[in-house]
mmCIF file of C-alpha atoms in Angstrom:
data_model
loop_
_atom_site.group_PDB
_atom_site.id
_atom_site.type_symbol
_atom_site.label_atom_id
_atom_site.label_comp_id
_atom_site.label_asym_id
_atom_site.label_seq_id
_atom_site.Cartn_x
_atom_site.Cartn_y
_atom_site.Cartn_z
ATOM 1 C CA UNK A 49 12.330 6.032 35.919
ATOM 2 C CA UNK A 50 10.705 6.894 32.750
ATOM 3 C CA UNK A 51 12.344 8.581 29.901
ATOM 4 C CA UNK A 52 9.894 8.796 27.657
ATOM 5 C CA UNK A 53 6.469 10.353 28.927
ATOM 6 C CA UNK A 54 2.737 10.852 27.228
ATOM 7 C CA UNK A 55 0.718 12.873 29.327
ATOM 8 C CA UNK A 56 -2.510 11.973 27.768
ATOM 9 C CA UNK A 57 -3.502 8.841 28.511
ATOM 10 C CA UNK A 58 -6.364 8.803 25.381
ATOM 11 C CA UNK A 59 -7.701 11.705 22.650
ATOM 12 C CA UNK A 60 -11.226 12.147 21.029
ATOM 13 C CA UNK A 61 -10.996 13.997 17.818
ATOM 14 C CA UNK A 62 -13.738 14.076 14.893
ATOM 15 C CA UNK A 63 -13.363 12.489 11.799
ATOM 16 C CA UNK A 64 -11.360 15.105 8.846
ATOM 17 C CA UNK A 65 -9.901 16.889 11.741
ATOM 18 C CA UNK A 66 -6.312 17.513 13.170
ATOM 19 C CA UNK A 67 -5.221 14.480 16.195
ATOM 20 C CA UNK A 68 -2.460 16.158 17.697
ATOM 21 C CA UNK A 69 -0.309 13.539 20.038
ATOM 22 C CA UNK A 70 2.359 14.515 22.410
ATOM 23 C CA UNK A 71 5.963 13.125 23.854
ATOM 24 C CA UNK A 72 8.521 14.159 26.654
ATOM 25 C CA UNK A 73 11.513 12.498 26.989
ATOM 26 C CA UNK A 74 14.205 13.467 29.610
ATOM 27 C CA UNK A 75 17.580 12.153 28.089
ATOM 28 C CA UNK A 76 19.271 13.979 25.906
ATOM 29 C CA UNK A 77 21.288 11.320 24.514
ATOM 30 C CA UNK A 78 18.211 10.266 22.469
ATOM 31 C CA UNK A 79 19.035 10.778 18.641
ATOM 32 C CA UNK A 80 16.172 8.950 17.089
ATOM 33 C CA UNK A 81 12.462 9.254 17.980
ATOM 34 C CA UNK A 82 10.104 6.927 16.368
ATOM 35 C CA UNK A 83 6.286 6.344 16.561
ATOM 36 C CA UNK A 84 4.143 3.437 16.812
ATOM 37 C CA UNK A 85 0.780 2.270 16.082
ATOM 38 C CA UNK A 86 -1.033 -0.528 17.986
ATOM 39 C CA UNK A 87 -4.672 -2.434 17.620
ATOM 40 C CA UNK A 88 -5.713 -4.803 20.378
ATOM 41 C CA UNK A 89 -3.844 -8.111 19.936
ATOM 42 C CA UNK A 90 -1.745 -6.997 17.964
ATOM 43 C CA UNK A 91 1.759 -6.184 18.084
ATOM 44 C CA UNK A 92 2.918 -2.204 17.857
ATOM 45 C CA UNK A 93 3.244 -1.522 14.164
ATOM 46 C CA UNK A 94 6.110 1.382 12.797
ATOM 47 C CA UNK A 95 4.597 4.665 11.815
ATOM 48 C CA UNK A 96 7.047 7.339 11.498
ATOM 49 C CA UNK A 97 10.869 8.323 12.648
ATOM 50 C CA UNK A 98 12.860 11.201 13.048
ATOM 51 C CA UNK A 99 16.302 11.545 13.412
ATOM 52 C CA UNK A 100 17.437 13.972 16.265
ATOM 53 C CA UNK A 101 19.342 16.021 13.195
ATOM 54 C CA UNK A 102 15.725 17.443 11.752
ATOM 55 C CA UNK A 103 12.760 18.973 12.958
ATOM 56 C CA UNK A 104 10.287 17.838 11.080
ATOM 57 C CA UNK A 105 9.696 14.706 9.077
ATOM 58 C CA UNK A 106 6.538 13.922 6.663
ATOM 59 C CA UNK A 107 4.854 11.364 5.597
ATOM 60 C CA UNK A 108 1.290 11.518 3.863
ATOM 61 C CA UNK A 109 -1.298 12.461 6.673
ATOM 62 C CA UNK A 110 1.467 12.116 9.107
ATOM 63 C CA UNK A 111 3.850 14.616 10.531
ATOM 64 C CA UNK A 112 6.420 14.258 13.249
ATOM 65 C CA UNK A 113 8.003 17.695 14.728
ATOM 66 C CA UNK A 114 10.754 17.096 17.093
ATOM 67 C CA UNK A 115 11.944 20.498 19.398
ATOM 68 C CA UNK A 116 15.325 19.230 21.180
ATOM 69 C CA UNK A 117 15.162 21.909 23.214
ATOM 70 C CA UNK A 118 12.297 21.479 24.940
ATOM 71 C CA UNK A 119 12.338 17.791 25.167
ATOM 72 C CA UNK A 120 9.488 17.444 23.466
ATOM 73 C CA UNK A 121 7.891 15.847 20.066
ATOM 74 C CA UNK A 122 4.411 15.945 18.667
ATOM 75 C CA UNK A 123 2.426 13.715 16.172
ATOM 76 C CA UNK A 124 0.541 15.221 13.809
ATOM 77 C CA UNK A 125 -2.566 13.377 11.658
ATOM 78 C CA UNK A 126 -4.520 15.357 9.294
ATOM 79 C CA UNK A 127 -6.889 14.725 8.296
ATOM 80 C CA UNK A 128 -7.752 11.929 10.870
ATOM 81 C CA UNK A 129 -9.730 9.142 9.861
ATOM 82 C CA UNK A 130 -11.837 6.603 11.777
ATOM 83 C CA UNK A 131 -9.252 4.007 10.960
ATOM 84 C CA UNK A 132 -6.586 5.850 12.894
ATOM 85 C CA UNK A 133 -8.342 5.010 16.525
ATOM 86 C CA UNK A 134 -5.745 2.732 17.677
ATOM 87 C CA UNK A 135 -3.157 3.050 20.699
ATOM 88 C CA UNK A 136 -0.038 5.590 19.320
ATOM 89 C CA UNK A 137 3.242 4.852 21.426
ATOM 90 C CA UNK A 138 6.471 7.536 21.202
ATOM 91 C CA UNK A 139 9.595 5.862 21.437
ATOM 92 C CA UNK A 140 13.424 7.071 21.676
ATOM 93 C CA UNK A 141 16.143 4.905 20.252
ATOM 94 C CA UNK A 142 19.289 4.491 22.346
ATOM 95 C CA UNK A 143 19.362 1.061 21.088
ATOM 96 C CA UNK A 144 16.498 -0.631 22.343
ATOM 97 C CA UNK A 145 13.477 1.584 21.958
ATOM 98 C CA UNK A 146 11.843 3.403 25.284
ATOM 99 C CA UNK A 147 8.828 3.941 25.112
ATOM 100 C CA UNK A 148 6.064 5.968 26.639
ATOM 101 C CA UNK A 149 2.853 4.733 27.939
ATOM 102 C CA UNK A 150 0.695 5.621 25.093
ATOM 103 C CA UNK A 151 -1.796 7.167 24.102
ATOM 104 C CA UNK A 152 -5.470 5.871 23.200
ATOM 105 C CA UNK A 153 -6.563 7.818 20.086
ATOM 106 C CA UNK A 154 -10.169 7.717 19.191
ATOM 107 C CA UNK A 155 -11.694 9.352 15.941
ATOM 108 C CA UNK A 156 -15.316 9.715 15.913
ATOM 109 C CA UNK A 157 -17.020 9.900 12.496
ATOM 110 C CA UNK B 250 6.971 -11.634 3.319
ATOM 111 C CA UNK B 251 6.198 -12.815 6.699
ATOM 112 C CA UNK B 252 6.918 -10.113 9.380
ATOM 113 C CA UNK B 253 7.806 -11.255 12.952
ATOM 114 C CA UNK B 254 5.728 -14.476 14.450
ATOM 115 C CA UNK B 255 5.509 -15.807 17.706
ATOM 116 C CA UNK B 256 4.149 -18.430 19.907
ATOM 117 C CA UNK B 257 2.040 -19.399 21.237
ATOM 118 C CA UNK B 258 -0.356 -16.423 21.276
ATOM 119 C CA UNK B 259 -1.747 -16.803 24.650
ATOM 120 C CA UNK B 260 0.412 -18.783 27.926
ATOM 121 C CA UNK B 261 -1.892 -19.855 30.776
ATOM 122 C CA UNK B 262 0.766 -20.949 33.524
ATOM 123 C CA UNK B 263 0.112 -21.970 37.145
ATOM 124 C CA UNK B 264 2.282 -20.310 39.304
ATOM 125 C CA UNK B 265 5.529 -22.302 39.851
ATOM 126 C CA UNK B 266 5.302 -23.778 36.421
ATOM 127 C CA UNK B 267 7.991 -23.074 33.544
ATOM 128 C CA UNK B 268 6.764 -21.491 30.393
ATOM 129 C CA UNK B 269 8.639 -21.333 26.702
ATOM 130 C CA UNK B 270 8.183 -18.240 24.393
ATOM 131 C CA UNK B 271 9.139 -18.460 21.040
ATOM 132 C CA UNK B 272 10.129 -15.720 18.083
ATOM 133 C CA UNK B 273 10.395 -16.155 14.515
ATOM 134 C CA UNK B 274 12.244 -13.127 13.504
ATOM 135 C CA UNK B 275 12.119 -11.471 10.061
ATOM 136 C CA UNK B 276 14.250 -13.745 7.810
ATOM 137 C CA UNK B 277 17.810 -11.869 7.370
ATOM 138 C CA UNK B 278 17.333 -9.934 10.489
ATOM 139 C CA UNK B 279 20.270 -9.525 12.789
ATOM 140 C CA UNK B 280 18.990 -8.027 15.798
ATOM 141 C CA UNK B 281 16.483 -9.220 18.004
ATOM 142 C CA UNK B 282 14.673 -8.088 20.754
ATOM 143 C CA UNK B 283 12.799 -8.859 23.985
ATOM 144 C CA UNK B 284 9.985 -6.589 25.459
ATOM 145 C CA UNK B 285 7.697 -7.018 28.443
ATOM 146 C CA UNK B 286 4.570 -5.046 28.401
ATOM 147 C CA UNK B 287 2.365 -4.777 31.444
ATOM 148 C CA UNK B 288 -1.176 -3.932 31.323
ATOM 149 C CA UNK B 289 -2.024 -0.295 30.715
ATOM 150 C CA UNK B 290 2.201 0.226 30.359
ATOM 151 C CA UNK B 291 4.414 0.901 27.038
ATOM 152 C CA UNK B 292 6.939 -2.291 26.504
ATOM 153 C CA UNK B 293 9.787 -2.631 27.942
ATOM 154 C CA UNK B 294 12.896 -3.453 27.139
ATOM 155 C CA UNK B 295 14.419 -7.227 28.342
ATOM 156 C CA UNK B 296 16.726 -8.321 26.279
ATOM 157 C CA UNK B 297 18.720 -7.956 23.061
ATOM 158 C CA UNK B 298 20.693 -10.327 20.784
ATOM 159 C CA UNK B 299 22.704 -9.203 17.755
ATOM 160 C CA UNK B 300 22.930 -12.926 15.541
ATOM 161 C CA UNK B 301 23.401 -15.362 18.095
ATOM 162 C CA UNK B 302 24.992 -13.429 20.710
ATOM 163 C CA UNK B 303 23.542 -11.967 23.734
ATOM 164 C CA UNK B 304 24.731 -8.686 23.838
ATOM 165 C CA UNK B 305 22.735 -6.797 26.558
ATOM 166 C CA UNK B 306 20.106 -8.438 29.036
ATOM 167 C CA UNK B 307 20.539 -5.812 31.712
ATOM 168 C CA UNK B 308 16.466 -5.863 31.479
ATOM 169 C CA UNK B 309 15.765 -9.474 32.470
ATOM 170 C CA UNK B 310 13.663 -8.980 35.769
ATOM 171 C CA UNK B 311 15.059 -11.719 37.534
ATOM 172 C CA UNK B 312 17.425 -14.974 36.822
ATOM 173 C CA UNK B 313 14.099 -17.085 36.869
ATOM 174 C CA UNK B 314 14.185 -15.181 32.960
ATOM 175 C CA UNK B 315 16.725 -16.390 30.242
ATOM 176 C CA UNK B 316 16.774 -16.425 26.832
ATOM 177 C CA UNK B 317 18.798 -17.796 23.787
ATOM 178 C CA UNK B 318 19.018 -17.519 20.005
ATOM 179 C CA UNK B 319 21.270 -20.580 19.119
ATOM 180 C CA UNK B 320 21.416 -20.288 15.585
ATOM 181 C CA UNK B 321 20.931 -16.412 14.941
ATOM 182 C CA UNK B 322 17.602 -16.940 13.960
ATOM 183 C CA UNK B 323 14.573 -18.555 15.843
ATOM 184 C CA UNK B 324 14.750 -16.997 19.883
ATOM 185 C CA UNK B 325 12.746 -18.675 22.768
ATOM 186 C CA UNK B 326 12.558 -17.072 25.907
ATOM 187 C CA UNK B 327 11.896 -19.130 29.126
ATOM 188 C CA UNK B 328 10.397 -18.214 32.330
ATOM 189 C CA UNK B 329 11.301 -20.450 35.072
ATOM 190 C CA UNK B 330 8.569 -20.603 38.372
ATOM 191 C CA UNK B 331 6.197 -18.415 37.078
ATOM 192 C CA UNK B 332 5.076 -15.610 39.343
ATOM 193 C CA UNK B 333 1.538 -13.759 38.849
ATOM 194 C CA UNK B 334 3.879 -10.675 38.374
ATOM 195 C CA UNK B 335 5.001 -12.522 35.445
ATOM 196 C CA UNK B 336 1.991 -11.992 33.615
ATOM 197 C CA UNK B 337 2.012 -9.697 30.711
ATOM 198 C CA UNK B 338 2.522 -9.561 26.813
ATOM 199 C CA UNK B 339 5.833 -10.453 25.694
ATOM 200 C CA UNK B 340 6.738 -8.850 22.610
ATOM 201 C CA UNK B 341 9.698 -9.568 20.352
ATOM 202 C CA UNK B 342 10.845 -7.482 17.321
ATOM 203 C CA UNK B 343 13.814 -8.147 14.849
ATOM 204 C CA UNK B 344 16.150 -5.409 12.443
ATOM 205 C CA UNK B 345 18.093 -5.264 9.714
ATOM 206 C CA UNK B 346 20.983 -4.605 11.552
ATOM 207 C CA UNK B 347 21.867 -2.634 14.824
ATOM 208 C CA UNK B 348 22.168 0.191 13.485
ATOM 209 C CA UNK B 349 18.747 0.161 12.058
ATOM 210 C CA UNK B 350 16.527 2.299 14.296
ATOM 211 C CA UNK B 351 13.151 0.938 13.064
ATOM 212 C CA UNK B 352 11.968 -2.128 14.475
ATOM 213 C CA UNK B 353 9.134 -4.419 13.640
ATOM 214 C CA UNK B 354 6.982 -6.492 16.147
ATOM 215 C CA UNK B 355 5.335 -9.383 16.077
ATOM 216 C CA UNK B 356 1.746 -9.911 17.974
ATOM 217 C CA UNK B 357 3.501 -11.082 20.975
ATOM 218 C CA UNK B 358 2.439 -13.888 23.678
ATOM 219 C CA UNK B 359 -0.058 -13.055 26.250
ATOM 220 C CA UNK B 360 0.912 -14.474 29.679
ATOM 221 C CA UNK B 361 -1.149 -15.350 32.440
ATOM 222 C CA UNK B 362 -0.136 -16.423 35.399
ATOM 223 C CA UNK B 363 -2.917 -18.001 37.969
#
C-alpha cells in the first residue's frame, strides 16, 4: 500500500521558469518530509526537508511547502535550470524513509 | 570526505546462485539502511541497523535475504537462490544517528538475475 504518492510520473518545464512537483502521503503520523534528487546510476542525492512543525522551508532556488491538512506537499524550483532534469523523489520519515515513485523532471533550454 | 560506497556496481547472477552486496557507510555513521528499488518504482525499505544491531528487518522479502553489520561499520547483504524477481538496485544509505532524518545514499548495486 503506498503512503507516499506522485501523480506525475515526469514534467517538461522551460529553462528560467517555475518546476512545480507534487506529493500525497496518506499517514498522518509522518513528521518529516524530505526530497530527493536522482541522475541515472546514481544513487538519490538529499535536496531539501521539512519538519511536519512548518509550512514552508527555503533553500536558494528551492522551496518546500508542506499543507498537513490536505496531505499534501509541493516542490518548488525557480528559476529551473537545465541541470535540474533529473528524477525528484518525495519521501516521509517514520524512520526509514517512504518514498513515492518519482517524478522525471525535464528542463528544456 | 567519502560519502556512502558500495559494491560491486553491477551483480549478474544466474538464478539459483548466491550473491554478496556490500556497503561502506559514511565513517561515524550509526544507522544504516537497506533499500530495494525496482524498475520504474521509488526504493524501498529492507532493512535497518543502528551500530551493529539489527533493529528492524520487517522489509526483507523473503528468508532467502539476510544481512549483517558485524562491526558497526562495513554491511553486506546476501541473497541466497537468486530469483529473477530479485533483480533490482539495491541501495544502502547511512546517518548520523537515528534520530537524524536526512539520509545519504550511495550509487547502489544493480542486480540482474538471468
Amino acid at each position: 500500500d503506498q503512503q507516499v504518492k506522485q501523480n506525475s510520473p515526469s514534467l517538461s518545464v522551460q529553462e528560467g521558469r517555475i518546476s512545480i512537483l507534487n506529493c500525497d502521503y496518506t499517514n498522518s503520523m509522518f513528521d518529516y518530509f524530505l526530497w530527493y534528487k536522482k541522475y541515472p546510476a546514481e544513487g538519490p542525492t538529499f535536496l531539501i526537508s521539512i519538519s511536519s512543525i512548518k509550512d514552508k522551508n527555503e533553500d536558494g532556488r528551492f522551496t518546500v511547502f508542506l499543507n498537513k491538512s490536505a496531505k499534501h506537499l509541493s516542490l518548488h524550483i525557480v528559476p529551473s535550470q537545465p541541470g535540474d532534469s533529473a528524477v525528484y523523489f518525495c519521501a516521509a520519515s517514520g524512520y526509514a524513509l517512504n518514498f513515492g515513485k518519482g517524478t522525471s523532471l525535464l528542463v528544456t533550454p | 570526505g567519502a560519502g556512502v560506497s558500495q559494491s560491486p556496481r553491477y551483480k549478474v547472477a544466474k538464478r539459483g546462485q548466491d550473491v554478496a552486496l556490500r556497503c561502506d557507510p559514511i565513517s561515524g555513521h550509526v544507522s544504516l539502511f537497506w533499500y530495494q528499488q525496482a524498475l520504474g518504482q521509488g526504493p524501498e525499505f529492507l532493512t535497518y541497523f543502528q551500530n551493529e544491531a539489527q533493529l528492524d528487518k520487517s522489509g526483507l522479502p523473503s528468508d532467502r535475504f539476510f544481512a549483517e553489520r558485524p562491526e558497526g561499520s562495513v554491511s553486506t547483504l546476501k541473497i541466497q537462490r537468486t530469483q529473477q524477481e530479485d533483480s533490482a538496485v539495491y541501495l544502502c544509505a547511512s546517518s548520523v544517528y537515528r534520530g537524524t532524518y536526512e539520509q545519504y545514499f550511495g550509487p547502489g548495486t544493480r542486480l540482474t538475475v538471468t
